[in-house]
Short mmCIF file of C-alpha atoms and ligand atoms in Angstrom, two decimals:
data_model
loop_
_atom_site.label_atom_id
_atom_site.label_comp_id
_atom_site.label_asym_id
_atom_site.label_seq_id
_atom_site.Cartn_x
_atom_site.Cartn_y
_atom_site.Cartn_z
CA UNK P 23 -22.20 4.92 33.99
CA UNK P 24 -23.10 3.79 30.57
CA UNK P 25 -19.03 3.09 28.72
CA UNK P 26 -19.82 5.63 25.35
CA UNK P 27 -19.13 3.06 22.32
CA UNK P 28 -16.84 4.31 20.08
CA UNK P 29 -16.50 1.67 16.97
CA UNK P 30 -13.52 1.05 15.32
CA UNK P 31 -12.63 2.90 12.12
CA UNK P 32 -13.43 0.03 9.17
CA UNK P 33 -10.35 0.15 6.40
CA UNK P 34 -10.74 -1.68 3.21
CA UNK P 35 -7.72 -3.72 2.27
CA UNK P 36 -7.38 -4.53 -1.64
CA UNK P 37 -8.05 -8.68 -2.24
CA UNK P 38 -5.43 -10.42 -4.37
CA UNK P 39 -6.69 -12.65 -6.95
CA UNK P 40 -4.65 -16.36 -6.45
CA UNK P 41 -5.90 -19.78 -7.03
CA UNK P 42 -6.71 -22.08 -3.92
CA UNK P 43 -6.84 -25.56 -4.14
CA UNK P 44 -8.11 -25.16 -8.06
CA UNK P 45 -10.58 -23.03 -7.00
CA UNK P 46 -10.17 -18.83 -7.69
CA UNK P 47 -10.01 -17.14 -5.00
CA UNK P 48 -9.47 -13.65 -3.29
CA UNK P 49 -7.08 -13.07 -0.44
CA UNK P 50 -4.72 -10.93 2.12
CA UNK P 51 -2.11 -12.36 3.38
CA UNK P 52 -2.99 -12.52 7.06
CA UNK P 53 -0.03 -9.96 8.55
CA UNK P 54 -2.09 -6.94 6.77
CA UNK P 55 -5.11 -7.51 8.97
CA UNK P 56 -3.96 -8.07 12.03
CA UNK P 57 -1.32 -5.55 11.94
CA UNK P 58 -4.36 -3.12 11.34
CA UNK P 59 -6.10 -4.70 14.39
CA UNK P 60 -3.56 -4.31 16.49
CA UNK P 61 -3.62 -0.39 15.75
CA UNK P 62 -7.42 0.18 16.80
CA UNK P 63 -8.95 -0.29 13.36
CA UNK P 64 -11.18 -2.91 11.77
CA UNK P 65 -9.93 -4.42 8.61
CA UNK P 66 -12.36 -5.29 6.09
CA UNK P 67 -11.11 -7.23 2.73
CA UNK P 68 -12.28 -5.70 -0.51
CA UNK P 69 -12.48 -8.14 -3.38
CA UNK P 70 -11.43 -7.03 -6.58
CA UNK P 71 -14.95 -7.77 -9.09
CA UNK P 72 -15.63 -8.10 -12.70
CA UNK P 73 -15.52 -4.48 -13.54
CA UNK P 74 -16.05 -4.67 -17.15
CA UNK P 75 -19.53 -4.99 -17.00
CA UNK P 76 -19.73 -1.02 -15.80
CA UNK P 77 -19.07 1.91 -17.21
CA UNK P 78 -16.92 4.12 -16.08
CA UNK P 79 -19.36 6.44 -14.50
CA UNK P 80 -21.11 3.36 -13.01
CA UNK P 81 -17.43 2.46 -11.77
CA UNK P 82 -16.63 5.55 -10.46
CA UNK P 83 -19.96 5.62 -8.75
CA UNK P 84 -19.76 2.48 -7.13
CA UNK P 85 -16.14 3.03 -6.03
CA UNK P 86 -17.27 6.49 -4.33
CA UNK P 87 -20.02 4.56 -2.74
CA UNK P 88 -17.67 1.71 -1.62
CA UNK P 89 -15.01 4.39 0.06
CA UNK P 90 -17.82 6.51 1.43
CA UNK P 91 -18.79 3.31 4.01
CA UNK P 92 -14.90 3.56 4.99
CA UNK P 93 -12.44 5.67 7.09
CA UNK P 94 -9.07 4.46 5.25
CA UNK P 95 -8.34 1.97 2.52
CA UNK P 96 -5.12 -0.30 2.60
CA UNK P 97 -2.80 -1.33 -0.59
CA UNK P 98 -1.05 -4.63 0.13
CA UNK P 99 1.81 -5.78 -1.04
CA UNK P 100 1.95 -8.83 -3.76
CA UNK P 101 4.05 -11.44 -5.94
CA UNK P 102 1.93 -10.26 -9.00
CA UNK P 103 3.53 -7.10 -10.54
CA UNK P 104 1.48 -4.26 -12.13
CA UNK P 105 1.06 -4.65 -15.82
CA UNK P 106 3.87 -2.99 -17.89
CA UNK P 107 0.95 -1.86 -19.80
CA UNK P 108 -0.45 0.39 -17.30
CA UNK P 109 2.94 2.74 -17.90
CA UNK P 110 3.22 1.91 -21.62
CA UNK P 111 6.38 0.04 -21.29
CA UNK P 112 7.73 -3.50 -23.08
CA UNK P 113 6.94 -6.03 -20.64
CA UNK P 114 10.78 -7.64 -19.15
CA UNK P 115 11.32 -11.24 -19.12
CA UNK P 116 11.76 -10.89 -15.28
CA UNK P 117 7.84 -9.78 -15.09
CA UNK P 118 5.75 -13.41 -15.02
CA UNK P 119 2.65 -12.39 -12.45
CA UNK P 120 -0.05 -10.46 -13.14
CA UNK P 121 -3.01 -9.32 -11.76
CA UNK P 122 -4.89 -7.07 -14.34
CA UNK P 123 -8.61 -6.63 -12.28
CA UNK P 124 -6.56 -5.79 -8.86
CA UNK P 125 -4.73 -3.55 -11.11
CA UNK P 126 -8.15 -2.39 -12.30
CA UNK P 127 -9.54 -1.60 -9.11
CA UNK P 128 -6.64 -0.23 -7.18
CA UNK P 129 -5.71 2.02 -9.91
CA UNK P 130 -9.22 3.95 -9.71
CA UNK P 131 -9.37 3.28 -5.56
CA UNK P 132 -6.12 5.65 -5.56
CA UNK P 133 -7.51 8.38 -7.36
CA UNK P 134 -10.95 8.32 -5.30
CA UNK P 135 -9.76 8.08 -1.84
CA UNK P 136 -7.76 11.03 -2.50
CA UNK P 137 -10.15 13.15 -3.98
CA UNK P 138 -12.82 12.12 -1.08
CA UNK P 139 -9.32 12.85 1.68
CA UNK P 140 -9.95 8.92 2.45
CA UNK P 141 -6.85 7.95 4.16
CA UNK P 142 -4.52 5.76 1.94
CA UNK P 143 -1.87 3.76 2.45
CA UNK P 144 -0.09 1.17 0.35
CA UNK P 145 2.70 -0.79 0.85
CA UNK P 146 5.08 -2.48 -1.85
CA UNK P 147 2.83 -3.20 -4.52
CA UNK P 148 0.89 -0.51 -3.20
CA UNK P 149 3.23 1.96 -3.57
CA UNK P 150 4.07 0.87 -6.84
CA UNK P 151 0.34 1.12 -8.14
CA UNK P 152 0.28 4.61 -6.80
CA UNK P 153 2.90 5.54 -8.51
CA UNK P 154 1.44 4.47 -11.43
CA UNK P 155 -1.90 5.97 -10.84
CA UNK P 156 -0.33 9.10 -10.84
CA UNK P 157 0.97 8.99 -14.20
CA UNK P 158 4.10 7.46 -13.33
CA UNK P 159 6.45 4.18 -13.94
CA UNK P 160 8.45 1.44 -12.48
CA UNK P 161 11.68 -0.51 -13.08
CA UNK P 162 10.94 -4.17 -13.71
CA UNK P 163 14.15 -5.94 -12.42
CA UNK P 164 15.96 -3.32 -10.14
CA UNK P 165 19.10 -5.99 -9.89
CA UNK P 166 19.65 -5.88 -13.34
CA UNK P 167 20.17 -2.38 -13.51
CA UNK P 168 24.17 -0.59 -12.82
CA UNK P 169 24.81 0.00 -9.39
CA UNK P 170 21.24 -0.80 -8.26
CA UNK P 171 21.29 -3.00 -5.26
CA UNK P 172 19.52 -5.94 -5.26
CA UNK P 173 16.10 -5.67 -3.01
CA UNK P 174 14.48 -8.61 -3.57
CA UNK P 175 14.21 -10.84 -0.28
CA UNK P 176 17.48 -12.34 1.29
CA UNK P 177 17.60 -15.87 1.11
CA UNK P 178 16.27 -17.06 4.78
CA UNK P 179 14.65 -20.67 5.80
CA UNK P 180 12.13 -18.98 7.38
CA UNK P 181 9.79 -15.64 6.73
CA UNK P 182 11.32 -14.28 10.00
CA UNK P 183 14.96 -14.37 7.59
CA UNK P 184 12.81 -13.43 4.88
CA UNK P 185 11.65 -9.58 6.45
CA UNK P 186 14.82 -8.87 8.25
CA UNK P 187 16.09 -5.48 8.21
CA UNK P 188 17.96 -5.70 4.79
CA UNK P 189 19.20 -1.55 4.18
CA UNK P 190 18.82 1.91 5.20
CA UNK P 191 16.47 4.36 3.67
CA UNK P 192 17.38 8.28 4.10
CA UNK P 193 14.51 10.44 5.50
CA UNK P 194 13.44 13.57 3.61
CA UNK P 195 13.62 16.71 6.54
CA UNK P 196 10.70 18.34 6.81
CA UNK P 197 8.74 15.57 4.58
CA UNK P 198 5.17 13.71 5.21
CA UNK P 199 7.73 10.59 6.41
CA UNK P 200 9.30 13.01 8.45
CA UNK P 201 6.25 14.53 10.68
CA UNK P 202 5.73 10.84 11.60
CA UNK P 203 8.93 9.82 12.53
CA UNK P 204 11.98 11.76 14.16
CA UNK P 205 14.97 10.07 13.03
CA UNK P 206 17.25 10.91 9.49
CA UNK P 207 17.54 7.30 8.92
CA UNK P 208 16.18 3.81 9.23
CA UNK P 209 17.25 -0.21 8.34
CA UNK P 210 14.01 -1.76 5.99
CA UNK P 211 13.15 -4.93 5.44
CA UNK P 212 13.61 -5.27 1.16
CA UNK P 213 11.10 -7.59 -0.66
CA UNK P 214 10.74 -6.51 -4.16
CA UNK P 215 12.17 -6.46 -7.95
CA UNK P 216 10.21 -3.91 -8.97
CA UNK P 217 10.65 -0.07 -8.10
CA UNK P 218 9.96 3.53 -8.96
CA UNK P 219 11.48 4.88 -12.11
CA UNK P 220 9.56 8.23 -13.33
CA UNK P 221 7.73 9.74 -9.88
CA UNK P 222 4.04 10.34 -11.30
CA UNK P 223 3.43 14.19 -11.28
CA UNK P 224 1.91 15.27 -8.19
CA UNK P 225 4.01 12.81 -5.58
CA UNK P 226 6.98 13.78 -3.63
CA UNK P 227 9.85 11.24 -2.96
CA UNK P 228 9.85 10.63 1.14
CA UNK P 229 12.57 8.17 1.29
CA UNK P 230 15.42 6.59 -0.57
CA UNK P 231 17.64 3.23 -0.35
CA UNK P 232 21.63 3.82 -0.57
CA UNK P 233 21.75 3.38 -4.42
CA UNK P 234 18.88 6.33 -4.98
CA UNK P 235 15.94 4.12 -5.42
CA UNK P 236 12.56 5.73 -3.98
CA UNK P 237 11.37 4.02 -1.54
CA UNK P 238 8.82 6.28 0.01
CA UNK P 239 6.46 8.87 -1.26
CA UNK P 240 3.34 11.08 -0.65
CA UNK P 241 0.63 12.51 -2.49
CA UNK P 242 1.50 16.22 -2.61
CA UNK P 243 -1.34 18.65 -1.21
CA UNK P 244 -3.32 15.10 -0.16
CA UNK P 245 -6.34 16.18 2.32
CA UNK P 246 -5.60 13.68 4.32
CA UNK P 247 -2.87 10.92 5.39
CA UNK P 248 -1.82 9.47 1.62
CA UNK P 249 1.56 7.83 1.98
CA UNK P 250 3.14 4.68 0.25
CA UNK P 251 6.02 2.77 0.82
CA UNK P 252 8.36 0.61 -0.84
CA UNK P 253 9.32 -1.79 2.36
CA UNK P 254 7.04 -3.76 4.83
CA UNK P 255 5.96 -1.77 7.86
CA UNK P 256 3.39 -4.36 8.76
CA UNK P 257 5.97 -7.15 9.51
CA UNK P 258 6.22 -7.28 13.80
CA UNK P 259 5.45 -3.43 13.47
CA UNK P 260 5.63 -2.99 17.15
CA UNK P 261 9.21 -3.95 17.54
CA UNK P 262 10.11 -1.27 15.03
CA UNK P 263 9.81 2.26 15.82
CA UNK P 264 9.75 3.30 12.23
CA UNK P 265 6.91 0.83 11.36
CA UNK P 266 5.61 1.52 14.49
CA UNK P 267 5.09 5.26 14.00
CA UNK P 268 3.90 4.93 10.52
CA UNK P 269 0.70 2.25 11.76
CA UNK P 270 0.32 5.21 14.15
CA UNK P 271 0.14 7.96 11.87
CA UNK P 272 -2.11 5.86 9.90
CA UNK P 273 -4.62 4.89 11.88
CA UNK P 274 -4.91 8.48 13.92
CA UNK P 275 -5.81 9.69 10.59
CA UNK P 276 -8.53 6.89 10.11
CA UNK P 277 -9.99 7.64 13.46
CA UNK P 278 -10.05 11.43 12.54
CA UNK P 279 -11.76 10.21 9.14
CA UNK P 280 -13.79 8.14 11.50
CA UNK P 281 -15.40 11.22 13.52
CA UNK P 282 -15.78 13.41 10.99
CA UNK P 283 -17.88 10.36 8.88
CA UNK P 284 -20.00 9.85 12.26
CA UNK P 285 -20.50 13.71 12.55
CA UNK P 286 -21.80 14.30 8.96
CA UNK P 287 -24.05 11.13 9.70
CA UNK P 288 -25.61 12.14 13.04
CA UNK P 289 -26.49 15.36 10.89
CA UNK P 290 -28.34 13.59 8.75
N1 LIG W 12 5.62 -7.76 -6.97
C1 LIG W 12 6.20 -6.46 -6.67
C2 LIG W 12 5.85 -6.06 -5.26
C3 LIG W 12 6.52 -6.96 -4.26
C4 LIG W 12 5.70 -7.25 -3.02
O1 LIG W 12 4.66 -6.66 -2.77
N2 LIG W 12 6.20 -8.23 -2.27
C5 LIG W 12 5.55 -8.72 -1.06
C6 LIG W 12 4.80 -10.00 -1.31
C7 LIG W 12 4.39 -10.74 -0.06
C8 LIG W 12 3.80 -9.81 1.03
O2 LIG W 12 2.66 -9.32 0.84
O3 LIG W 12 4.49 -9.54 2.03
C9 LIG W 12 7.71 -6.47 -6.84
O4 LIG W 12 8.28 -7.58 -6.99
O5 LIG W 12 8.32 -5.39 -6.80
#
């Protein structure tokens, strides 16, 4: 009997622009893509491009044809920050990387994968960018603020040390977080200075660290799955639970996106 082929959901992961060996270059950081692998999907990189030459009805045309060829897009994490300017706020002396065309890009990507119920998902700098899509802003340097903790990585001689558990975030009940995952509470891994400080209307706050920083959140009425956090899930997700569930919940939602794309196409 002929096996049916099924073929893997494709999800677009956002490029990072870096310099390699003097040349520029686009990359993801290799944990990303196979993480999504390992889950049943099919990562595909998506490089940022030179999107000054559109318009913005050529952009948003292209980027609705870009999504439309995918069942979920992925927002990595980064050492480059999102540009102060982005949420109209004075640049701190802590914030030294940028990278204004991923900013471009992922800032319109949010917007269109929800309104086309794409399934989204970013993580650290990720969730930061979707804040500020949504009209909202960030802290620059959490540890310099009064009784913030301090989330940026623990010092470790090896990346292992690096994405260790570091605190606890506290669930919302009855949240987006919360349909994915049983438990009240989980230990993250912590490796960021950045962080939510105004939630952009239209989010809800999923999660939070011990001194009340967000560290999860959802787009509110989102069609499909659109949920963004603040930690790492993609670091040895299967020997967390709480990562575990959440590479789950996304890529059920991708193969959902998945059939429905295949459906609309065999009725073409
Ligand atoms: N630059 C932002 C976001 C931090 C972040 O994404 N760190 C992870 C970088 C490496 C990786 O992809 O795992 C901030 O400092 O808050």
């Amino acid at each position: 009997m002929q096996a049916t082929y099924s073929p893997r959901p494709l999800v677009g992961v956002i490029a990072c622009c870096r310099e390699v060996e003097g040349h520029s270059a686009q990359m993801v950081t290799d944990k990303y893509l196979q993480a999504l692998y390992r889950y049943g999907v099919t990562p595909v990189i998506l490089p940022v491009l030179a999107v000054d030459m559109l318009t913005p009805e050529q952009r948003a045309a292209e980027t609705t044809a870009l999504l439309s060829r995918l069942d979920g897009l992925m927002l990595t994490g980064s050492y480059t920050n999102v540009s102060p300017d982005r949420y109209s706020a004075e640049r701190a002396p802590e914030n030294t990387r940028d990278d204004l065309l991923r900013d471009e890009e992922a800032l319109c990507w949010v917007h269109e994968a929800v309104r086309h119920a794409l399934p989204l998902f970013g993580i650290c700098r990720g969730f930061q960018e979707m804040n500020v899509a949504f009209g909202g802003t960030l802290h620059q340097a959490v540890q310099t603020l009064p009784g913030m903790l301090d989330h940026r990585e623990p010092s470790a001689d090896n990346m292992a040390g690096h994405y260790a558990p570091s605190h606890k975030v506290k669930i919302r009940p009855g949240g987006a977080l919360a349909a994915l995952y049983s438990g009240e509470h989980s230990e993250v891994n912590s490796l960021h200075q950045q962080g939510i400080d105004q939630l952009g209307p239209g989010l809800d706050a999923e999660a939070w660290a011990p001194d009340g920083l967000i560290e999860a959140i959802s787009v509110r009425d989102a069609a499909a799955f659109a949920l963004a956090v603040q930690w790492h899930p993609e670091w040895r997700s299967k020997d967390h639970p709480f990562y575990d569930a959440l590479f789950e919940g996304f890529a059920t939602a991708c193969r959902q996106h998945r059939t429905q794309r295949a459906a609309q196409l065999d009725a073409c």
